[in-house]
Amino acid sequence: MSFDEKDKVSIAQVERRPSAESSLEDGELLALDVRAAAERRLVRILDWRLLPTIVLIFIMNYIDRTAVTAARLKGLEQDLGMSDIQYSVILAVLYASYVPAQIPSNMILNRITRPSYYIPFCVIVWGLTSALTGVSKTYAGMVVARIFVGLPEAAFYPGAIYLLSRWYTRKELAFRSAILYGGLLISNAFGSLMAAGILSRMEGKLGIRAWRWLFYIEGAITVTIGILAAFLLPDYPHNTRWLTPAQRRLAQVRLAEDAGEADEDVSTDSCVLLHSDHTMVLGPCVLNDELILILRAMKGLIMALKDPKVPIFAVMTCSQLLGLGFVNFFPTIAGTLGFSTTVTLLLAAPPWILATIVCCISAWNADRTGERFFHICAPWWGVIIGYIIGVSTFSIGGRYVAMFLMACGYAGFALTAVWVSNAVPRPPAKRAAAIAIVNGFGNLGNLISSFVWKAEWGPDYHQSMYIGIAALGLATVLAVVIRVILINQNKRLEREELANLSGARRERIEDAARLEGITFEEALKRKKGFRYLY
């Protein structure tokens, strides 16, 4: 099939969807004289409705997850009789459920038609579980509560990235994903400020310790946000109820044009036939819808596992999160500066405010340039410099500067899932599985880091910083490998385009070059199809 034919078939896949979009008037926004304005309006609607909702959820996601680190400063360990190693287990056990649940969760999200119900349901469940964490009377109770916080939380971050990738083009995705991840970064600041207020003012209220109030209040806020999210989040471009048929059609077509094919799983991607000799082969769909959806999700998982980029991304993410593992101990690290609990929590906020600003600026530039590697790796190198400062001096000023550099390192992680989405764009089932695999396996780095920042290595934590330097060094090497792979894949795509460039299509480009007074190569570059971003 030629590239022209592929484009026509791809758009046709969007246009043939058996829904309200099939009427004549639903194509009214595709006309050249109105399309640009209509597309800007569509993106603006998403920016004002989808983005704020998931950012707010993400803020509470991380505040709930890391509340235990603030509670530690106000007697959590003493009240429950926990040792240092038991506290590390409390941090790690969340990831024991969070990590394996991400892949099936994203497979479910790709399979269902109403993510606007699924994601809010998970938010409400983890909010309730987080609130109930405050009831824990023993170490075992805290372990159980943390496990059941991790399960529903697994649905959110990879699910949110996948949902964004179903609405935004490649050139729009990095900045929006960074705004989402900015919710995590700013949650560290807000979480510290909120914790400072609760821990300083709620001690002994109604005979309850302040650290228990911390879980009750933050969990209740999360439940409220989850209920509101059910009315605010969109579904997918073909079935979101608060868009007009013409807007839904436009949303589908622009994504199809962005990747050169429809952003839908087609039957040949998903259906498997069983021969009498028990061999499995691809074939036309003759199965019921439920079975097709199951096979589609499983085929996407298999395709993702077979793509060599996906396991490299997964190990790279694990390594970088190990190197960035200080996040779960940030209040403890701030505590080494020697101030009171309230001042310590207040000092922990400014580094994350700067990190949020750096994250958004970096992603904005990544969208404008299409560059990924340096936008991801440069913040890691800043963390390495911060670690070097940390092991070189114990002065308050030097270590506080190091904390700013360390926090800004998360600007690199913010773009990791975006790079995965760019590098594994189609079909959606494969992309959903790839994002979940990378984020799920990558969070093993957080689990491991729970035992890296040990109290016995404090207050300088030199050994922890040496491990962080090595982990970020490995992540950089793996990022280089991915970059080389994508460059080679782009070269192959270019060779394939040139091989298919003949006859009338070549003549049209030559005519356009003569009319515009440019070379054939320059005209060809303007007609260039899909390319991976690196």
XYZ file of C-alpha atoms in Angstrom:
534
model
C 0.000 0.000 0.000
C 1.372 3.429 -0.933
C 1.616 6.267 1.565
C -1.198 8.168 -0.194
C -3.431 5.116 -0.029
C -2.516 4.568 3.615
C -3.553 8.119 4.480
C -6.896 7.702 2.691
C -7.628 4.386 4.386
C -6.605 5.795 7.768
C -8.969 8.745 7.532
C -11.656 6.428 6.200
C -11.327 4.304 9.339
C -12.280 7.372 11.359
C -15.104 8.342 9.038
C -16.695 4.864 8.993
C -17.311 4.665 12.756
C -20.946 3.559 13.221
C -22.075 6.503 15.334
C -23.702 9.918 15.114
C -20.565 11.218 13.455
C -21.604 9.482 10.232
C -24.142 12.193 9.379
C -23.285 14.794 6.781
C -23.226 17.760 9.125
C -20.628 16.239 11.448
C -17.916 17.100 8.922
C -18.677 20.800 8.983
C -15.611 21.646 11.098
C -13.233 19.930 8.634
C -13.672 22.629 5.999
C -10.481 24.605 5.409
C -12.039 27.972 6.231
C -13.210 26.912 9.723
C -10.932 24.054 10.710
C -8.083 26.015 12.319
C -10.404 28.016 14.555
C -12.462 24.924 15.408
C -9.342 22.974 16.332
C -8.101 25.760 18.596
C -11.504 25.844 20.294
C -11.474 22.061 20.780
C -8.006 22.141 22.357
C -9.068 25.064 24.548
C -12.081 23.101 25.797
C -9.825 20.177 26.701
C -7.289 22.481 28.344
C -9.950 24.016 30.561
C -11.841 20.840 31.416
C -9.645 17.741 31.119
C -6.316 19.194 32.297
C -7.419 20.954 35.523
C -9.355 17.869 36.618
C -6.505 15.407 36.235
C -3.978 17.866 37.681
C -6.125 18.276 40.787
C -6.473 14.490 41.075
C -2.704 14.081 40.679
C -2.023 16.628 43.417
C -4.127 14.587 45.829
C -2.674 11.335 44.465
C 0.807 12.195 45.631
C -0.289 13.997 48.796
C -2.139 10.832 49.870
C 0.770 8.605 48.892
C 3.422 10.618 50.736
C 1.358 11.652 53.772
C 3.194 8.961 55.726
C 6.503 10.854 55.305
C 5.049 13.946 56.995
C 3.269 11.844 59.638
C 6.658 10.399 60.569
C 7.737 13.828 61.829
C 4.840 13.913 64.333
C 5.052 10.558 66.068
C 3.839 7.916 63.591
C 6.758 5.560 64.275
C 6.581 5.997 68.042
C 2.791 5.524 68.293
C 2.837 2.335 66.223
C 6.117 1.072 67.713
C 7.844 0.810 64.332
C 11.547 0.381 63.680
C 13.442 2.106 60.862
C 13.273 -0.994 58.663
C 9.529 -1.299 59.300
C 9.059 2.302 58.199
C 10.930 1.470 54.976
C 8.587 -1.495 54.475
C 5.598 0.846 54.930
C 6.932 2.974 52.059
C 7.846 0.021 49.846
C 4.712 -2.090 50.294
C 2.567 0.460 48.460
C 4.606 -0.186 45.318
C 4.205 -3.948 45.769
C 0.544 -3.493 44.775
C 0.936 -0.298 42.726
C 3.472 -1.736 40.258
C 1.773 -4.988 39.101
C -1.683 -3.389 38.973
C -0.730 -0.802 36.335
C -0.598 -3.104 33.307
C -4.047 -4.726 33.795
C -5.476 -1.323 34.734
C -4.380 0.281 31.453
C -5.585 -2.765 29.524
C -8.986 -2.285 31.176
C -8.896 1.439 30.368
C -8.256 0.708 26.683
C -11.076 -1.833 26.722
C -13.843 0.169 28.421
C -15.718 3.024 26.755
C -16.178 5.270 29.816
C -12.886 6.298 31.460
C -14.907 9.150 33.011
C -16.415 6.512 35.325
C -13.397 4.232 35.806
C -10.815 6.824 36.871
C -13.103 8.682 39.353
C -14.147 5.344 40.889
C -10.487 4.537 41.553
C -9.935 8.039 42.991
C -12.827 7.602 45.446
C -11.565 4.167 46.525
C -8.011 5.333 47.232
C -9.334 8.421 49.036
C -11.420 6.228 51.343
C -8.513 3.862 51.929
C -6.137 6.745 52.607
C -8.552 8.207 55.169
C -8.868 4.819 56.863
C -5.068 4.657 57.159
C -5.477 7.072 60.070
C -7.388 4.383 61.980
C -4.369 2.020 62.022
C -3.354 0.965 65.518
C -0.492 -1.388 64.643
C 2.320 -1.826 62.131
C 0.378 -4.678 60.448
C -2.682 -2.454 60.040
C -0.570 0.233 58.399
C 0.902 -2.341 55.976
C -2.571 -3.530 54.931
C -3.793 0.057 54.464
C -0.805 0.966 52.279
C -1.319 -2.100 50.078
C -4.927 -1.101 49.419
C -3.945 2.504 48.717
C -1.532 1.306 46.011
C -4.069 -0.807 44.102
C -6.510 1.938 43.023
C -3.715 4.525 42.684
C -2.180 2.309 39.973
C -4.997 3.307 37.632
C -4.276 6.991 37.643
C -0.897 8.144 36.272
C -0.476 5.690 33.356
C -4.217 5.974 32.731
C -4.071 9.768 32.670
C -1.133 9.769 30.241
C -2.983 7.301 28.005
C -6.149 9.434 28.128
C -4.152 12.538 27.161
C -2.604 10.630 24.235
C -6.135 9.853 22.967
C -6.907 13.587 22.716
C -3.709 15.538 22.015
C -1.323 15.344 19.039
C 2.377 14.541 19.493
C 3.342 18.226 19.373
C 0.730 19.091 22.029
C 1.278 16.157 24.358
C 4.577 17.005 26.085
C 3.449 20.335 27.511
C 0.090 18.968 28.683
C 1.742 15.941 30.263
C 4.197 18.257 31.997
C 1.310 20.296 33.370
C -0.118 17.006 34.673
C 3.195 16.058 36.226
C 3.486 19.573 37.571
C 0.572 18.525 39.758
C 2.858 15.938 41.353
C 5.671 18.430 41.845
C 3.462 21.139 43.283
C 1.766 18.524 45.475
C 5.056 18.121 47.293
C 4.922 21.849 48.066
C 1.192 21.949 48.883
C 1.467 18.664 50.762
C 4.214 20.069 52.950
C 2.258 23.280 53.606
C -0.977 21.370 54.274
C 0.829 18.929 56.547
C 2.485 21.816 58.410
C -0.921 23.371 59.094
C -2.626 20.128 60.124
C 0.241 18.788 62.249
C 0.701 22.105 64.058
C -2.978 22.840 64.755
C -4.791 19.503 65.058
C -2.721 17.782 67.740
C -5.069 16.324 70.377
C -8.294 17.616 68.785
C -11.123 15.264 69.872
C -8.400 13.214 71.572
C -6.837 12.267 68.197
C -3.168 12.620 67.283
C -2.356 15.178 64.545
C -0.830 12.589 62.208
C -4.135 10.688 62.195
C -6.009 13.907 61.334
C -3.602 14.286 58.410
C -4.901 11.054 56.827
C -8.562 11.807 57.628
C -8.563 15.311 56.138
C -6.511 14.545 53.020
C -8.523 11.372 52.299
C -11.834 13.263 52.581
C -10.635 15.906 50.109
C -9.657 13.176 47.627
C -13.092 11.505 47.826
C -14.788 14.840 47.092
C -12.571 15.453 44.059
C -13.261 11.922 42.787
C -17.002 12.535 42.828
C -16.631 15.799 40.901
C -14.288 14.169 38.352
C -17.047 11.828 37.172
C -18.867 14.878 35.764
C -15.797 16.641 34.343
C -13.570 14.041 32.651
C -14.083 13.158 28.955
C -14.331 9.660 27.551
C -12.789 9.058 24.110
C -13.006 11.242 20.957
C -15.797 9.146 19.452
C -18.133 9.049 22.472
C -17.613 12.058 24.769
C -21.076 13.336 25.592
C -20.302 17.021 26.158
C -18.813 17.532 22.663
C -20.885 18.034 19.521
C -20.770 15.355 16.781
C -18.702 17.725 14.618
C -16.177 18.262 17.436
C -15.904 14.515 18.035
C -15.277 13.958 14.331
C -12.617 16.685 14.298
C -10.910 15.187 17.362
C -10.630 11.801 15.616
C -9.465 13.163 12.269
C -6.699 15.370 13.674
C -5.199 12.437 15.600
C -5.388 10.255 12.494
C -3.536 12.898 10.493
C -0.941 13.336 13.245
C 0.194 9.713 13.078
C -0.718 8.902 9.482
C -3.305 6.361 10.642
C -6.465 6.269 12.722
C -6.070 6.220 16.497
C -8.178 3.088 16.739
C -7.500 -0.639 17.103
C -8.569 -2.363 13.893
C -9.659 -5.951 13.506
C -6.414 -7.157 11.961
C -4.525 -5.787 14.951
C -6.657 -7.630 17.402
C -8.323 -10.783 16.148
C -6.719 -14.191 16.428
C -8.009 -17.359 14.793
C -7.417 -20.881 16.130
C -6.743 -23.461 13.442
C -7.532 -27.146 13.850
C -3.820 -27.785 14.486
C -4.008 -25.340 17.427
C -1.851 -22.691 15.774
C -2.809 -19.043 16.316
C -2.921 -16.670 13.350
C -4.270 -13.192 12.621
C -7.455 -13.081 10.650
C -10.702 -11.216 10.011
C -13.016 -10.624 12.977
C -15.997 -12.972 13.279
C -16.081 -12.950 17.111
C -18.460 -11.233 19.514
C -17.580 -7.729 20.711
C -16.610 -8.792 24.248
C -14.093 -11.373 23.039
C -12.706 -8.943 20.457
C -12.002 -6.422 23.216
C -10.191 -9.047 25.307
C -8.104 -10.204 22.353
C -7.356 -6.593 21.431
C -5.964 -5.863 24.901
C -3.893 -9.062 24.958
C -2.557 -8.438 21.445
C -1.555 -4.928 22.492
C 0.315 -6.346 25.481
C 2.150 -8.886 23.321
C 3.066 -6.230 20.743
C 4.436 -3.963 23.481
C 6.527 -6.745 25.008
C 7.995 -7.589 21.592
C 9.040 -3.990 20.887
C 12.675 -3.718 22.088
C 12.189 -0.058 22.997
C 9.647 -0.899 25.696
C 11.887 -3.006 28.006
C 14.706 -0.479 27.585
C 12.325 2.318 28.545
C 11.186 0.222 31.531
C 14.715 -0.344 32.881
C 15.605 3.310 32.200
C 12.565 4.462 34.188
C 13.359 2.083 37.044
C 16.927 3.382 37.153
C 15.899 7.042 37.085
C 13.297 6.585 39.840
C 15.912 4.868 41.961
C 18.122 7.903 41.368
C 15.199 10.204 42.240
C 14.148 8.147 45.263
C 14.837 11.022 47.642
C 11.247 12.230 47.048
C 9.847 9.841 49.676
C 12.360 11.165 52.198
C 12.348 14.854 51.283
C 10.948 16.056 54.639
C 13.526 13.840 56.372
C 16.330 15.331 54.243
C 15.024 18.835 54.989
C 15.048 17.860 58.654
C 18.839 17.429 58.498
C 19.070 21.241 58.165
C 18.329 21.369 61.890
C 15.036 23.290 62.190
C 11.703 22.554 63.922
C 9.021 20.326 62.358
C 6.921 23.248 61.063
C 9.940 25.153 59.649
C 11.264 21.934 58.088
C 7.977 21.350 56.224
C 7.888 24.990 55.102
C 11.489 24.758 53.798
C 10.552 21.634 51.827
C 8.029 23.594 49.699
C 10.131 26.130 47.657
C 12.276 23.503 45.844
C 9.112 21.895 44.460
C 7.649 25.226 43.370
C 10.818 25.871 41.348
C 10.712 22.295 40.014
C 7.147 22.862 38.752
C 8.198 26.022 36.890
C 11.248 24.280 35.378
C 9.091 21.297 34.376
C 6.552 23.447 32.487
C 9.212 25.544 30.722
C 11.140 22.429 29.709
C 8.021 20.719 28.336
C 6.908 23.853 26.476
C 10.294 23.951 24.762
C 10.163 20.199 24.089
C 6.843 20.673 22.283
C 8.215 23.549 20.200
C 11.406 21.732 19.203
C 10.203 18.109 19.150
C 13.377 17.181 21.057
C 13.152 14.619 23.863
C 16.560 13.231 24.927
C 18.196 16.377 26.337
C 14.943 17.642 27.884
C 14.763 14.388 29.870
C 18.433 13.842 30.684
C 19.546 17.403 31.541
C 17.439 17.518 34.754
C 19.000 14.184 35.806
C 22.430 15.708 35.385
C 21.300 18.552 37.663
C 20.423 15.963 40.320
C 23.873 14.412 39.962
C 25.397 17.864 40.596
C 23.106 18.213 43.629
C 24.296 14.870 44.979
C 27.929 15.893 44.455
C 27.257 19.078 46.457
C 25.518 16.976 49.109
C 28.494 14.668 49.606
C 30.974 17.559 49.460
C 29.539 19.829 52.161
C 27.323 19.728 55.229
C 26.657 23.478 55.293
C 23.000 24.523 55.472
C 23.243 26.759 52.389
C 25.010 24.163 50.238
C 22.617 21.343 51.106
C 19.566 23.553 50.559
C 20.839 24.481 47.080
C 21.349 20.762 46.459
C 17.696 20.174 47.419
C 16.581 22.613 44.696
C 18.671 20.772 42.081
C 17.363 17.420 43.269
C 13.716 18.513 43.060
C 14.191 19.905 39.537
C 15.331 16.447 38.418
C 11.697 15.405 38.233
C 11.284 17.665 35.188
C 13.000 14.826 33.288
C 10.710 12.111 34.599
C 7.693 14.244 33.653
C 8.498 13.702 29.962
C 9.328 9.983 30.180
C 5.782 8.691 29.614
C 5.382 11.260 26.824
C 8.487 9.899 25.107
C 7.079 6.377 25.428
C 3.804 7.534 23.867
C 5.739 9.188 20.996
C 7.961 6.141 20.466
C 5.091 3.610 20.580
C 2.258 5.598 18.957
C -0.019 2.983 17.394
C -2.179 0.987 17.833
C -3.773 2.352 21.041
C -3.848 -1.089 22.715
C -0.081 -1.372 22.291
C 0.461 2.206 23.487
C -1.684 1.642 26.585
C 0.240 -1.529 27.455
C 3.619 0.114 26.791
C 2.884 3.091 29.072
C 1.714 0.740 31.829
C 4.721 -1.591 31.472
C 7.201 1.271 31.589
C 5.546 3.086 34.481
C 4.787 -0.124 36.368
C 8.240 -1.672 36.095
C 9.829 1.752 36.524
C 8.179 2.210 39.919
C 10.218 -0.720 41.177
C 12.868 1.988 41.449
C 10.692 3.711 44.050
C 10.285 0.416 45.901
C 14.058 -0.165 45.972
C 14.760 3.424 47.005
C 12.634 2.898 50.123
C 15.594 0.908 51.474
C 18.313 3.167 50.034
C 17.670 6.269 52.165
C 18.181 4.480 55.492
C 18.195 6.345 58.808
C 21.509 4.732 59.751
C 23.112 6.470 56.744
C 21.855 9.855 57.965
C 22.189 12.679 58.515
C 24.595 13.036 55.563
C 23.169 10.152 53.431
C 26.387 9.933 51.405
C 25.862 6.260 50.495
C 22.327 7.038 49.279
C 23.647 9.832 47.056
C 26.383 7.613 45.573
C 23.697 5.058 44.629
C 21.629 7.872 43.090
C 24.557 9.062 40.967
C 25.159 5.528 39.643
C 21.449 4.967 38.898
C 21.081 8.233 36.957
C 24.267 7.443 35.052
C 22.769 4.118 33.935
C 19.499 5.849 32.986
C 21.447 8.278 30.792
C 23.188 5.412 28.965
C 19.853 3.694 28.281
C 18.354 6.980 27.049
C 21.229 7.228 24.549
C 20.417 3.695 23.333
C 16.734 4.628 22.810
C 17.731 7.788 20.961
C 19.972 5.811 18.581
C 17.174 3.278 17.935
C 14.677 6.031 17.081
C 17.153 7.806 14.795
C 17.687 4.549 12.892
C 13.942 3.910 12.672
C 13.417 7.388 11.221
C 16.104 6.706 8.619
C 14.307 3.501 7.666
C 10.993 5.361 7.326
C 12.706 7.892 5.074
C 14.151 5.145 2.861
C 10.699 3.537 2.604
C 9.125 6.850 1.611
C 11.733 7.410 -1.088
C 11.255 3.868 -2.365
C 7.499 4.501 -2.666
C 7.996 7.906 -4.280
C 7.367 7.432 -7.990
C 5.130 8.394 -10.868
C 2.514 11.094 -10.429
C 3.299 11.660 -6.728
C 6.922 12.516 -7.524
C 5.873 14.775 -10.380
C 3.514 16.733 -8.101
C 6.317 17.382 -5.618
C 8.708 18.404 -8.424
C 6.095 20.840 -9.794
C 5.549 22.308 -6.321
C 9.310 22.748 -5.890
C 9.594 24.633 -9.202
C 6.637 26.871 -8.388
C 8.005 27.740 -4.937
C 11.582 28.136 -6.141
C 12.993 25.514 -3.765
C 14.882 22.274 -4.244
C 13.178 18.909 -4.614
C 14.682 17.798 -1.271
C 13.214 20.827 0.519
C 9.791 20.199 -0.993
C 10.051 16.525 -0.043
C 10.889 17.489 3.540
C 7.647 19.471 3.736
C 5.730 16.393 2.604
C 7.507 14.157 5.096
C 5.254 11.728 6.922
C 5.332 10.412 10.490
C 8.667 10.526 12.353
C 9.595 9.413 15.856
C 10.608 12.184 18.265
C 13.946 11.824 20.007
